[in-house]
PDB file of N, CA and C in Angstrom:
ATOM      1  N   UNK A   1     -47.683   4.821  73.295  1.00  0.00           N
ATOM      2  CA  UNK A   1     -47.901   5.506  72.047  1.00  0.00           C
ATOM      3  C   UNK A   1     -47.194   6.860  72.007  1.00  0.00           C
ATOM      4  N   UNK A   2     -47.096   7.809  72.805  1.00  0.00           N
ATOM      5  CA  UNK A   2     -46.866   8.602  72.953  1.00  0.00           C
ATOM      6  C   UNK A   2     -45.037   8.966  73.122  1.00  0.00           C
ATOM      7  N   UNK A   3     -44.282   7.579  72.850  1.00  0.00           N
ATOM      8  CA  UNK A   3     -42.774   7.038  73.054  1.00  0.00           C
ATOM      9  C   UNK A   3     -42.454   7.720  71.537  1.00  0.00           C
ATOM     10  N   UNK A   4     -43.730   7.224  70.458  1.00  0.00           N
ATOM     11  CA  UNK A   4     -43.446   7.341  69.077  1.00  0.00           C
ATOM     12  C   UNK A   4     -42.957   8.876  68.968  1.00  0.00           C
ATOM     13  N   UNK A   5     -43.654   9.956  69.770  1.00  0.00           N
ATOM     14  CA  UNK A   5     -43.165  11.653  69.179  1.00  0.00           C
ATOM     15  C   UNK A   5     -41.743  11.556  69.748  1.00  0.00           C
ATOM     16  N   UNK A   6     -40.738  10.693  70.367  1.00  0.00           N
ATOM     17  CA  UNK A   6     -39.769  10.726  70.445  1.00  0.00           C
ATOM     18  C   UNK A   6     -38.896   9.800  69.687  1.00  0.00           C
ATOM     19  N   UNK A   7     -38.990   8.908  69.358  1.00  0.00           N
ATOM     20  CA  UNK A   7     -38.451   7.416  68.787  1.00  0.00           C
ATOM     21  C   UNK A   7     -38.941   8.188  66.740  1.00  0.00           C
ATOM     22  N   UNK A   8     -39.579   8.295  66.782  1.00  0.00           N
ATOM     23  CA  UNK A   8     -39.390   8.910  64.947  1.00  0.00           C
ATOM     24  C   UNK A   8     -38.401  10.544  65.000  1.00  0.00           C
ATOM     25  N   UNK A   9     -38.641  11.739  65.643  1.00  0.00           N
ATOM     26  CA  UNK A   9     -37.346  12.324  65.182  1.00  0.00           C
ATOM     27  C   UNK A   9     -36.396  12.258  65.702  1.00  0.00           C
ATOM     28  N   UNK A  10     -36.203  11.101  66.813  1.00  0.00           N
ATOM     29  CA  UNK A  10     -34.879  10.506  67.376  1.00  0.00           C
ATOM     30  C   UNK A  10     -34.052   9.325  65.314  1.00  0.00           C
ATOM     31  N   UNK A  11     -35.235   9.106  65.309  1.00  0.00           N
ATOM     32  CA  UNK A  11     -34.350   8.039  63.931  1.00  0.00           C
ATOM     33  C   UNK A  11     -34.271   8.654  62.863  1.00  0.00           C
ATOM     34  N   UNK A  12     -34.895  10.048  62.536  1.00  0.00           N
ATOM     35  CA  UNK A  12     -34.737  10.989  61.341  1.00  0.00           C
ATOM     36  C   UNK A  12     -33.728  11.478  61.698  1.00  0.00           C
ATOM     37  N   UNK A  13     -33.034  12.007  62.703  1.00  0.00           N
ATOM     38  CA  UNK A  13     -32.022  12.735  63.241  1.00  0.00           C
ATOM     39  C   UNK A  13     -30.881  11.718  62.576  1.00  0.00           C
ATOM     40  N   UNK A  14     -31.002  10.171  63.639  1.00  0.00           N
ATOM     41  CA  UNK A  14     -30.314   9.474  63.279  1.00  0.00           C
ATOM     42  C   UNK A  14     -29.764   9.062  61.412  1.00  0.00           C
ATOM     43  N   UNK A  15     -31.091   9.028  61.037  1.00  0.00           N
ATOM     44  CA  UNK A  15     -30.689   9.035  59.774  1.00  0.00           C
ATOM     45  C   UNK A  15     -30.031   9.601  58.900  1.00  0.00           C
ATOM     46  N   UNK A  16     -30.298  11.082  59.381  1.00  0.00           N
ATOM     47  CA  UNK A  16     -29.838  12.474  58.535  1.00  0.00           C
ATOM     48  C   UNK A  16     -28.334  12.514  58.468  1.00  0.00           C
ATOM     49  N   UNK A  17     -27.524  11.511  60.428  1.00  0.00           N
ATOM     50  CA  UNK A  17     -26.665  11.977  60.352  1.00  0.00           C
ATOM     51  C   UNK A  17     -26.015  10.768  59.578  1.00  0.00           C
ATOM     52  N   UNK A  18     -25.943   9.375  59.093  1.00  0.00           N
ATOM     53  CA  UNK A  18     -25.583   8.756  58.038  1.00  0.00           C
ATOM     54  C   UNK A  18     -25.565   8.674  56.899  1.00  0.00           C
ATOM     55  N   UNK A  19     -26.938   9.519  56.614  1.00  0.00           N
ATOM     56  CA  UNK A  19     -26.748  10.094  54.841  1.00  0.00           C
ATOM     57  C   UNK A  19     -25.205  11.098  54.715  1.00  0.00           C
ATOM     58  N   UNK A  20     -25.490  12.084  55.770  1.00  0.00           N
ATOM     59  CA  UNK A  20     -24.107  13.237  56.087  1.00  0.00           C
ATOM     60  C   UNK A  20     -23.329  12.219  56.067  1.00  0.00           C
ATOM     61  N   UNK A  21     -22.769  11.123  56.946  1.00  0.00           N
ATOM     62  CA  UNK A  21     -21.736  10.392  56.913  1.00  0.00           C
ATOM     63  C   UNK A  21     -21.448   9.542  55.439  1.00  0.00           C
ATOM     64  N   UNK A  22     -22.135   9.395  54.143  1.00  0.00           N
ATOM     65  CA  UNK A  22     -21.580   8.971  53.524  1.00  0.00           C
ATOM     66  C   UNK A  22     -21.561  10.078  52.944  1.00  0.00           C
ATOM     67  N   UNK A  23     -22.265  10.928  52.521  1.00  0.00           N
ATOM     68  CA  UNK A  23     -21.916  11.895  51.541  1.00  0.00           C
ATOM     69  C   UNK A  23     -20.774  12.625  51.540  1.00  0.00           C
ATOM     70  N   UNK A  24     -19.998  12.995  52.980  1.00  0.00           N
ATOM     71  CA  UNK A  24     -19.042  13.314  53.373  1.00  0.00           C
ATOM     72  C   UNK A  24     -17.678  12.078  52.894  1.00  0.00           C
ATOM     73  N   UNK A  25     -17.997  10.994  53.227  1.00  0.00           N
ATOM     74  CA  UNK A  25     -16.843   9.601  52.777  1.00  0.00           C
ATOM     75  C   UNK A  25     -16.614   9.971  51.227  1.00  0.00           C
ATOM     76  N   UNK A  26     -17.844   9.768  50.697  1.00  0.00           N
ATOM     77  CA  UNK A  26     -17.440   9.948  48.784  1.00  0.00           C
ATOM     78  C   UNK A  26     -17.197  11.238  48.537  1.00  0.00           C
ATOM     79  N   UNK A  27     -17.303  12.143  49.371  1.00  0.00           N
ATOM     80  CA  UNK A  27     -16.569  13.714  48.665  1.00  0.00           C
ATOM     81  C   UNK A  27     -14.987  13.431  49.403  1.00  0.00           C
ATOM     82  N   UNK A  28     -14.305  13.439  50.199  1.00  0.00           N
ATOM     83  CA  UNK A  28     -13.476  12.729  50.798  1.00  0.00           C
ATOM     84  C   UNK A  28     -12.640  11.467  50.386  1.00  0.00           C
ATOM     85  N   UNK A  29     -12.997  11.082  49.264  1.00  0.00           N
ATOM     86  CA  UNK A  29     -12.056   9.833  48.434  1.00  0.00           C
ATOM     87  C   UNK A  29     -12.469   8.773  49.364  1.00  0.00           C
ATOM     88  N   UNK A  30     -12.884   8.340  50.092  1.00  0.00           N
ATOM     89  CA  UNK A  30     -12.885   7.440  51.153  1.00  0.00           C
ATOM     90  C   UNK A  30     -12.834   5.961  50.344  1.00  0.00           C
ATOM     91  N   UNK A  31     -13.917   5.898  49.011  1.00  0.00           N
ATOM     92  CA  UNK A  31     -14.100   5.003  47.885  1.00  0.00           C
ATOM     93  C   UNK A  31     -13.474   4.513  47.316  1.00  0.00           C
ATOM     94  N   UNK A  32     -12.482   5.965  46.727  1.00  0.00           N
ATOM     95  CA  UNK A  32     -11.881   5.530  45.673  1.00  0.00           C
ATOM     96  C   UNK A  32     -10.820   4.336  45.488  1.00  0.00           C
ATOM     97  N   UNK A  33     -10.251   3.962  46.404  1.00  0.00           N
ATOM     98  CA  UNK A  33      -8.984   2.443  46.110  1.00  0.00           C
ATOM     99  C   UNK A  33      -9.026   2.002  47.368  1.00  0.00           C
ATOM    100  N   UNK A  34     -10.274   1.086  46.672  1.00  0.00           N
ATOM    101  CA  UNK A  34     -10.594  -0.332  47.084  1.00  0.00           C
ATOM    102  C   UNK A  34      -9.754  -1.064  47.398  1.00  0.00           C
ATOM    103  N   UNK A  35      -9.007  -1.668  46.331  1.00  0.00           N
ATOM    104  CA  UNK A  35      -8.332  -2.706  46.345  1.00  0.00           C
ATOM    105  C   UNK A  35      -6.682  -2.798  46.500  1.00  0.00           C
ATOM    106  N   UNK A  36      -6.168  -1.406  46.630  1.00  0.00           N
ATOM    107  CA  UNK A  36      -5.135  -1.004  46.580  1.00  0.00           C
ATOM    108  C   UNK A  36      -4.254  -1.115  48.025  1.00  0.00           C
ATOM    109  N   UNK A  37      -4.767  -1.342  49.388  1.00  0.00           N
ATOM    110  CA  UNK A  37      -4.428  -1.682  50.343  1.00  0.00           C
ATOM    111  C   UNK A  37      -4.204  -3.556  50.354  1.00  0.00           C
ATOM    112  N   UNK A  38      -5.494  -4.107  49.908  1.00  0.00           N
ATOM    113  CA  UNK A  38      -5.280  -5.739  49.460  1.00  0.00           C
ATOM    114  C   UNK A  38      -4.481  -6.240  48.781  1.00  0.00           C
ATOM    115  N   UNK A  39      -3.629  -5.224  47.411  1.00  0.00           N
ATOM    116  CA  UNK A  39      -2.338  -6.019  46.825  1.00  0.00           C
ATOM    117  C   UNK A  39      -1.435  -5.256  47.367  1.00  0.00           C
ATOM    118  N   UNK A  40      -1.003  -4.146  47.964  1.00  0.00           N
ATOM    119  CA  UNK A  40      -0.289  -3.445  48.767  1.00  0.00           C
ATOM    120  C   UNK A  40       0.813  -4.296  49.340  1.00  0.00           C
ATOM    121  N   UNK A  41       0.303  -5.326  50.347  1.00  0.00           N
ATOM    122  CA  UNK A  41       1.063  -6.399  50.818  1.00  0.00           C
ATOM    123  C   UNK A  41       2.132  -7.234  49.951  1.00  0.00           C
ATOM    124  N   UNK A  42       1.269  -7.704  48.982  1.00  0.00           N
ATOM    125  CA  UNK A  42       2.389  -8.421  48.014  1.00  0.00           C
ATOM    126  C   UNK A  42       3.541  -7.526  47.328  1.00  0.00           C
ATOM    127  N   UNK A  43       3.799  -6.291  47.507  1.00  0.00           N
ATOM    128  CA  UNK A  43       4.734  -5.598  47.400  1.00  0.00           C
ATOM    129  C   UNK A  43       5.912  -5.089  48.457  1.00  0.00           C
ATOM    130  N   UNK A  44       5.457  -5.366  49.549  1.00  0.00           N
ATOM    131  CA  UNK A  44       6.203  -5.208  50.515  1.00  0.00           C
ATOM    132  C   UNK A  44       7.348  -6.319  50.925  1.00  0.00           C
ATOM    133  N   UNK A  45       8.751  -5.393  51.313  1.00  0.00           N
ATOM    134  CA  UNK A  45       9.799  -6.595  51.593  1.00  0.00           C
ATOM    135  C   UNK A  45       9.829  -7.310  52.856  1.00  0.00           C
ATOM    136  N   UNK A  46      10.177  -8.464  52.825  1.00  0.00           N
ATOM    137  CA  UNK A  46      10.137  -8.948  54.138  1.00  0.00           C
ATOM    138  C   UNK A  46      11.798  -9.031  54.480  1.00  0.00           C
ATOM    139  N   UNK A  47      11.793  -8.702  55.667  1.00  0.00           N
ATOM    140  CA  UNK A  47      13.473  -8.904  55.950  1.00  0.00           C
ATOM    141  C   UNK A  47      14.205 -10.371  55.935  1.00  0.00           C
ATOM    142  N   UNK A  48      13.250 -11.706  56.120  1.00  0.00           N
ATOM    143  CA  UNK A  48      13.533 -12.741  56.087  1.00  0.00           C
ATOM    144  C   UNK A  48      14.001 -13.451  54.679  1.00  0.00           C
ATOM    145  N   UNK A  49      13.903 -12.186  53.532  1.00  0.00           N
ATOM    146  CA  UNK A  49      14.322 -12.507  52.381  1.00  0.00           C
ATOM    147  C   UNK A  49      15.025 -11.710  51.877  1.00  0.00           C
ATOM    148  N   UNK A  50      15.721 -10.889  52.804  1.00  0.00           N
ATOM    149  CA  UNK A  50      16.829 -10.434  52.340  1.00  0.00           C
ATOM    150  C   UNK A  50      18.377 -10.759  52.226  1.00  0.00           C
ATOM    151  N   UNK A  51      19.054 -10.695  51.957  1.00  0.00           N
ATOM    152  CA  UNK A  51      20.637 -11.112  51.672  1.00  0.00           C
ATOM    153  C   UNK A  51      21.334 -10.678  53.004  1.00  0.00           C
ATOM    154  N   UNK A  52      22.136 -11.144  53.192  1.00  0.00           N
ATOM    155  CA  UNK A  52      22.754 -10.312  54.999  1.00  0.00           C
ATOM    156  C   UNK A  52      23.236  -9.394  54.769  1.00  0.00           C
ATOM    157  N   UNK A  53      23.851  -8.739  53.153  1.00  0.00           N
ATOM    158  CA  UNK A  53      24.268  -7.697  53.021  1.00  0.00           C
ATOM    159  C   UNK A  53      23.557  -6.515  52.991  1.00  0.00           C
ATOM    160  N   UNK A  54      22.430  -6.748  52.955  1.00  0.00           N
ATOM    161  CA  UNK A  54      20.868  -5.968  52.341  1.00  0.00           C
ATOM    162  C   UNK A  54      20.869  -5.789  53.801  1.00  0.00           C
ATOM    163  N   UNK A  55      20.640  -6.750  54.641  1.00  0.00           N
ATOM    164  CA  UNK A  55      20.663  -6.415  55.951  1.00  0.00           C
ATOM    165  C   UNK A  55      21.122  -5.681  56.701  1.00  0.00           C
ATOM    166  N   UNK A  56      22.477  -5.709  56.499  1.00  0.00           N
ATOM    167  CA  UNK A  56      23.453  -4.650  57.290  1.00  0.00           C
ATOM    168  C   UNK A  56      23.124  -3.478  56.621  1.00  0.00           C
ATOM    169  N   UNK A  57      23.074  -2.981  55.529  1.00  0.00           N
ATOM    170  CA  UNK A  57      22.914  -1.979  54.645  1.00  0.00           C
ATOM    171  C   UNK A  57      21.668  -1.362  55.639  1.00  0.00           C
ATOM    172  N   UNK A  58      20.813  -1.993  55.842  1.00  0.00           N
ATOM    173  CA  UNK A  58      19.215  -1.512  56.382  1.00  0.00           C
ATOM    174  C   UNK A  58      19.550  -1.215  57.642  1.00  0.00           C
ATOM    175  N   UNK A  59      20.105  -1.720  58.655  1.00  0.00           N
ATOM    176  CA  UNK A  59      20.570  -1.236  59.953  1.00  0.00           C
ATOM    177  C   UNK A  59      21.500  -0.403  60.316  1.00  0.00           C
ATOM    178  N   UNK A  60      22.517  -0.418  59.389  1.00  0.00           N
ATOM    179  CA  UNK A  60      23.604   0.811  59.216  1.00  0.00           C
ATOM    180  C   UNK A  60      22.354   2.180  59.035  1.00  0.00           C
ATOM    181  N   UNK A  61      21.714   2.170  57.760  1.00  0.00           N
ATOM    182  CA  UNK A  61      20.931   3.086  57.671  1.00  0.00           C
ATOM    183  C   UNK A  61      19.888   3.327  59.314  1.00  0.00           C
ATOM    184  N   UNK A  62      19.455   2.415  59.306  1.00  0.00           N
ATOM    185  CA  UNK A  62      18.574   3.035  60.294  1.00  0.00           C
ATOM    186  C   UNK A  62      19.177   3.736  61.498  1.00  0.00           C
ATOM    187  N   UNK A  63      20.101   2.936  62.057  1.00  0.00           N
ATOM    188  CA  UNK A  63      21.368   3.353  63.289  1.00  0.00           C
ATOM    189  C   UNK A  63      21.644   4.804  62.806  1.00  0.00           C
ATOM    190  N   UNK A  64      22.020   4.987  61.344  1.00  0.00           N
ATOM    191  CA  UNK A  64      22.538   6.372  61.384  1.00  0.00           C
ATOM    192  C   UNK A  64      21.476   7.607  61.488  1.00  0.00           C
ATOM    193  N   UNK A  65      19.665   7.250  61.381  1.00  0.00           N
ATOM    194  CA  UNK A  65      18.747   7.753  61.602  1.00  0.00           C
ATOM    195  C   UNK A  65      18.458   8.018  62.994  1.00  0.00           C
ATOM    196  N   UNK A  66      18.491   7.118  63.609  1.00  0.00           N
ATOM    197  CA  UNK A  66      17.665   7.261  65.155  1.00  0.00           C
ATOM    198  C   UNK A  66      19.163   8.241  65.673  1.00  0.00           C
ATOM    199  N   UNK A  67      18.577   8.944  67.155  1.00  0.00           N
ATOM    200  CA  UNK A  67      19.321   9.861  67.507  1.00  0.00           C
ATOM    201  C   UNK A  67      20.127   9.101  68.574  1.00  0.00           C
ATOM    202  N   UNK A  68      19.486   8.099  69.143  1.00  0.00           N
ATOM    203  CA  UNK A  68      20.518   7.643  70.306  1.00  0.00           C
ATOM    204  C   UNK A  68      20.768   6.161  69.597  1.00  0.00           C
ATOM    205  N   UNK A  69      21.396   5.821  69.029  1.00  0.00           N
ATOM    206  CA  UNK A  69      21.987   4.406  68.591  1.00  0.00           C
ATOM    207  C   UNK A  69      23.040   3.299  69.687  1.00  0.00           C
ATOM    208  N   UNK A  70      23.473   4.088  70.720  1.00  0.00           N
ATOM    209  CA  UNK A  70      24.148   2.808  71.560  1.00  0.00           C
ATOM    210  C   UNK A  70      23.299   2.105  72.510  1.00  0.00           C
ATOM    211  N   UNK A  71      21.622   2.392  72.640  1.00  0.00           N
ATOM    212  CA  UNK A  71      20.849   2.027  72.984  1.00  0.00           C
ATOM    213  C   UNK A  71      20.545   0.837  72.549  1.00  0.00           C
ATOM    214  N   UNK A  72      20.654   0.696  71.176  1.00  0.00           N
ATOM    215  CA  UNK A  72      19.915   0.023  70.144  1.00  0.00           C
ATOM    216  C   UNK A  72      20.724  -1.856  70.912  1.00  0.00           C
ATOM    217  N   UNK A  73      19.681  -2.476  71.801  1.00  0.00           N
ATOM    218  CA  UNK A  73      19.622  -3.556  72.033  1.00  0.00           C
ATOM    219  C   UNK A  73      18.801  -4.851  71.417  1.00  0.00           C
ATOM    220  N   UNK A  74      18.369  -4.854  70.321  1.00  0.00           N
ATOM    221  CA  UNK A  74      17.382  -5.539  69.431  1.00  0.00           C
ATOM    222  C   UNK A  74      18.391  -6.587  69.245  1.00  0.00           C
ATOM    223  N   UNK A  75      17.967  -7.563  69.218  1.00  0.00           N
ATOM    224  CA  UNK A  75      18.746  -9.354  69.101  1.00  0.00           C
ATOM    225  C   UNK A  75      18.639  -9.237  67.331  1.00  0.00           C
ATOM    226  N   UNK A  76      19.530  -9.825  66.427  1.00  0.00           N
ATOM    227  CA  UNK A  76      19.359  -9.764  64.854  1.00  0.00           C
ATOM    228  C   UNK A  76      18.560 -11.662  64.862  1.00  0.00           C
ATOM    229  N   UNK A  77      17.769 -11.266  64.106  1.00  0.00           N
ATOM    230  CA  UNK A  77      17.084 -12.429  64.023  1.00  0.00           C
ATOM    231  C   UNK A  77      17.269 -12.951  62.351  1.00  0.00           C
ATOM    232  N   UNK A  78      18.710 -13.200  62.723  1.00  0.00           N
ATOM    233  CA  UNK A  78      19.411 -13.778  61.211  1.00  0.00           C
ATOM    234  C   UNK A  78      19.195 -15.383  61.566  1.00  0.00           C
ATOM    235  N   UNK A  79      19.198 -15.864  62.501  1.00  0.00           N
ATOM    236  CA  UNK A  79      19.235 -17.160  63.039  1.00  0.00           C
ATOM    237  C   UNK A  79      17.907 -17.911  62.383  1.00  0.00           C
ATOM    238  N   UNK A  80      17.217 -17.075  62.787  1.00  0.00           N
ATOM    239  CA  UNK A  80      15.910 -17.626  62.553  1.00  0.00           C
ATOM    240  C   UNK A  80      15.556 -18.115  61.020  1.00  0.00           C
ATOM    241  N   UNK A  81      14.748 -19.766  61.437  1.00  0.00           N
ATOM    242  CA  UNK A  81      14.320 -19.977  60.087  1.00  0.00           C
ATOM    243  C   UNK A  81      13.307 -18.973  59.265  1.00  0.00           C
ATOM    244  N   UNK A  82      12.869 -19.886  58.107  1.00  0.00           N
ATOM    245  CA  UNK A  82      11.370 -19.116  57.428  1.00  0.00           C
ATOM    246  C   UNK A  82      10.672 -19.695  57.946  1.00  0.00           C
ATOM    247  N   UNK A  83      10.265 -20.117  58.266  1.00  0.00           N
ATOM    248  CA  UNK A  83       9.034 -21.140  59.075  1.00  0.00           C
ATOM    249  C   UNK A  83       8.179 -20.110  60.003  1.00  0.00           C
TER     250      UNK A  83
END
């Protein structure tokens, strides 16, 4: 019996600090777009549908980004089906 003067303001504590944890999320936007990560995807390009010219275009660019480029040993996975 005497477990209880520890186990109730052990779970008020606990509680206090999840009310804080949402009240903090919804002042914080945490809410606001829901769904905006879930169609997110269907906007994104996939390289497997790009043109080979689109391709080179994207690796020229990137090569001229990164600082050490004769490194750049990555296999082009033009070969590859869609599957």
């Amino acid at each position: 019996m005497t477990i209880l003067y520890l186990l109730i303001p052990l779970s008020l504590i606990l509680l206090g600090l999840a009310v804080w944890a949402f009240f903090w999320a919804v002042k914080n936007d945490q809410f606001e777009d829901l769904e905006g990560p879930a169609h997110r995807i269907l906007f994104d390009e996939d390289d497997n549908d790009l043109t080979s010219e689109a391709r080179a275009r994207r690796q020229e660019a990137s090569r001229a980004h990164s600082p050490d480029s004769s490194t750049d040993n990555r296999p082009d996975n033009s070969g590859r089906s869609g599957h």
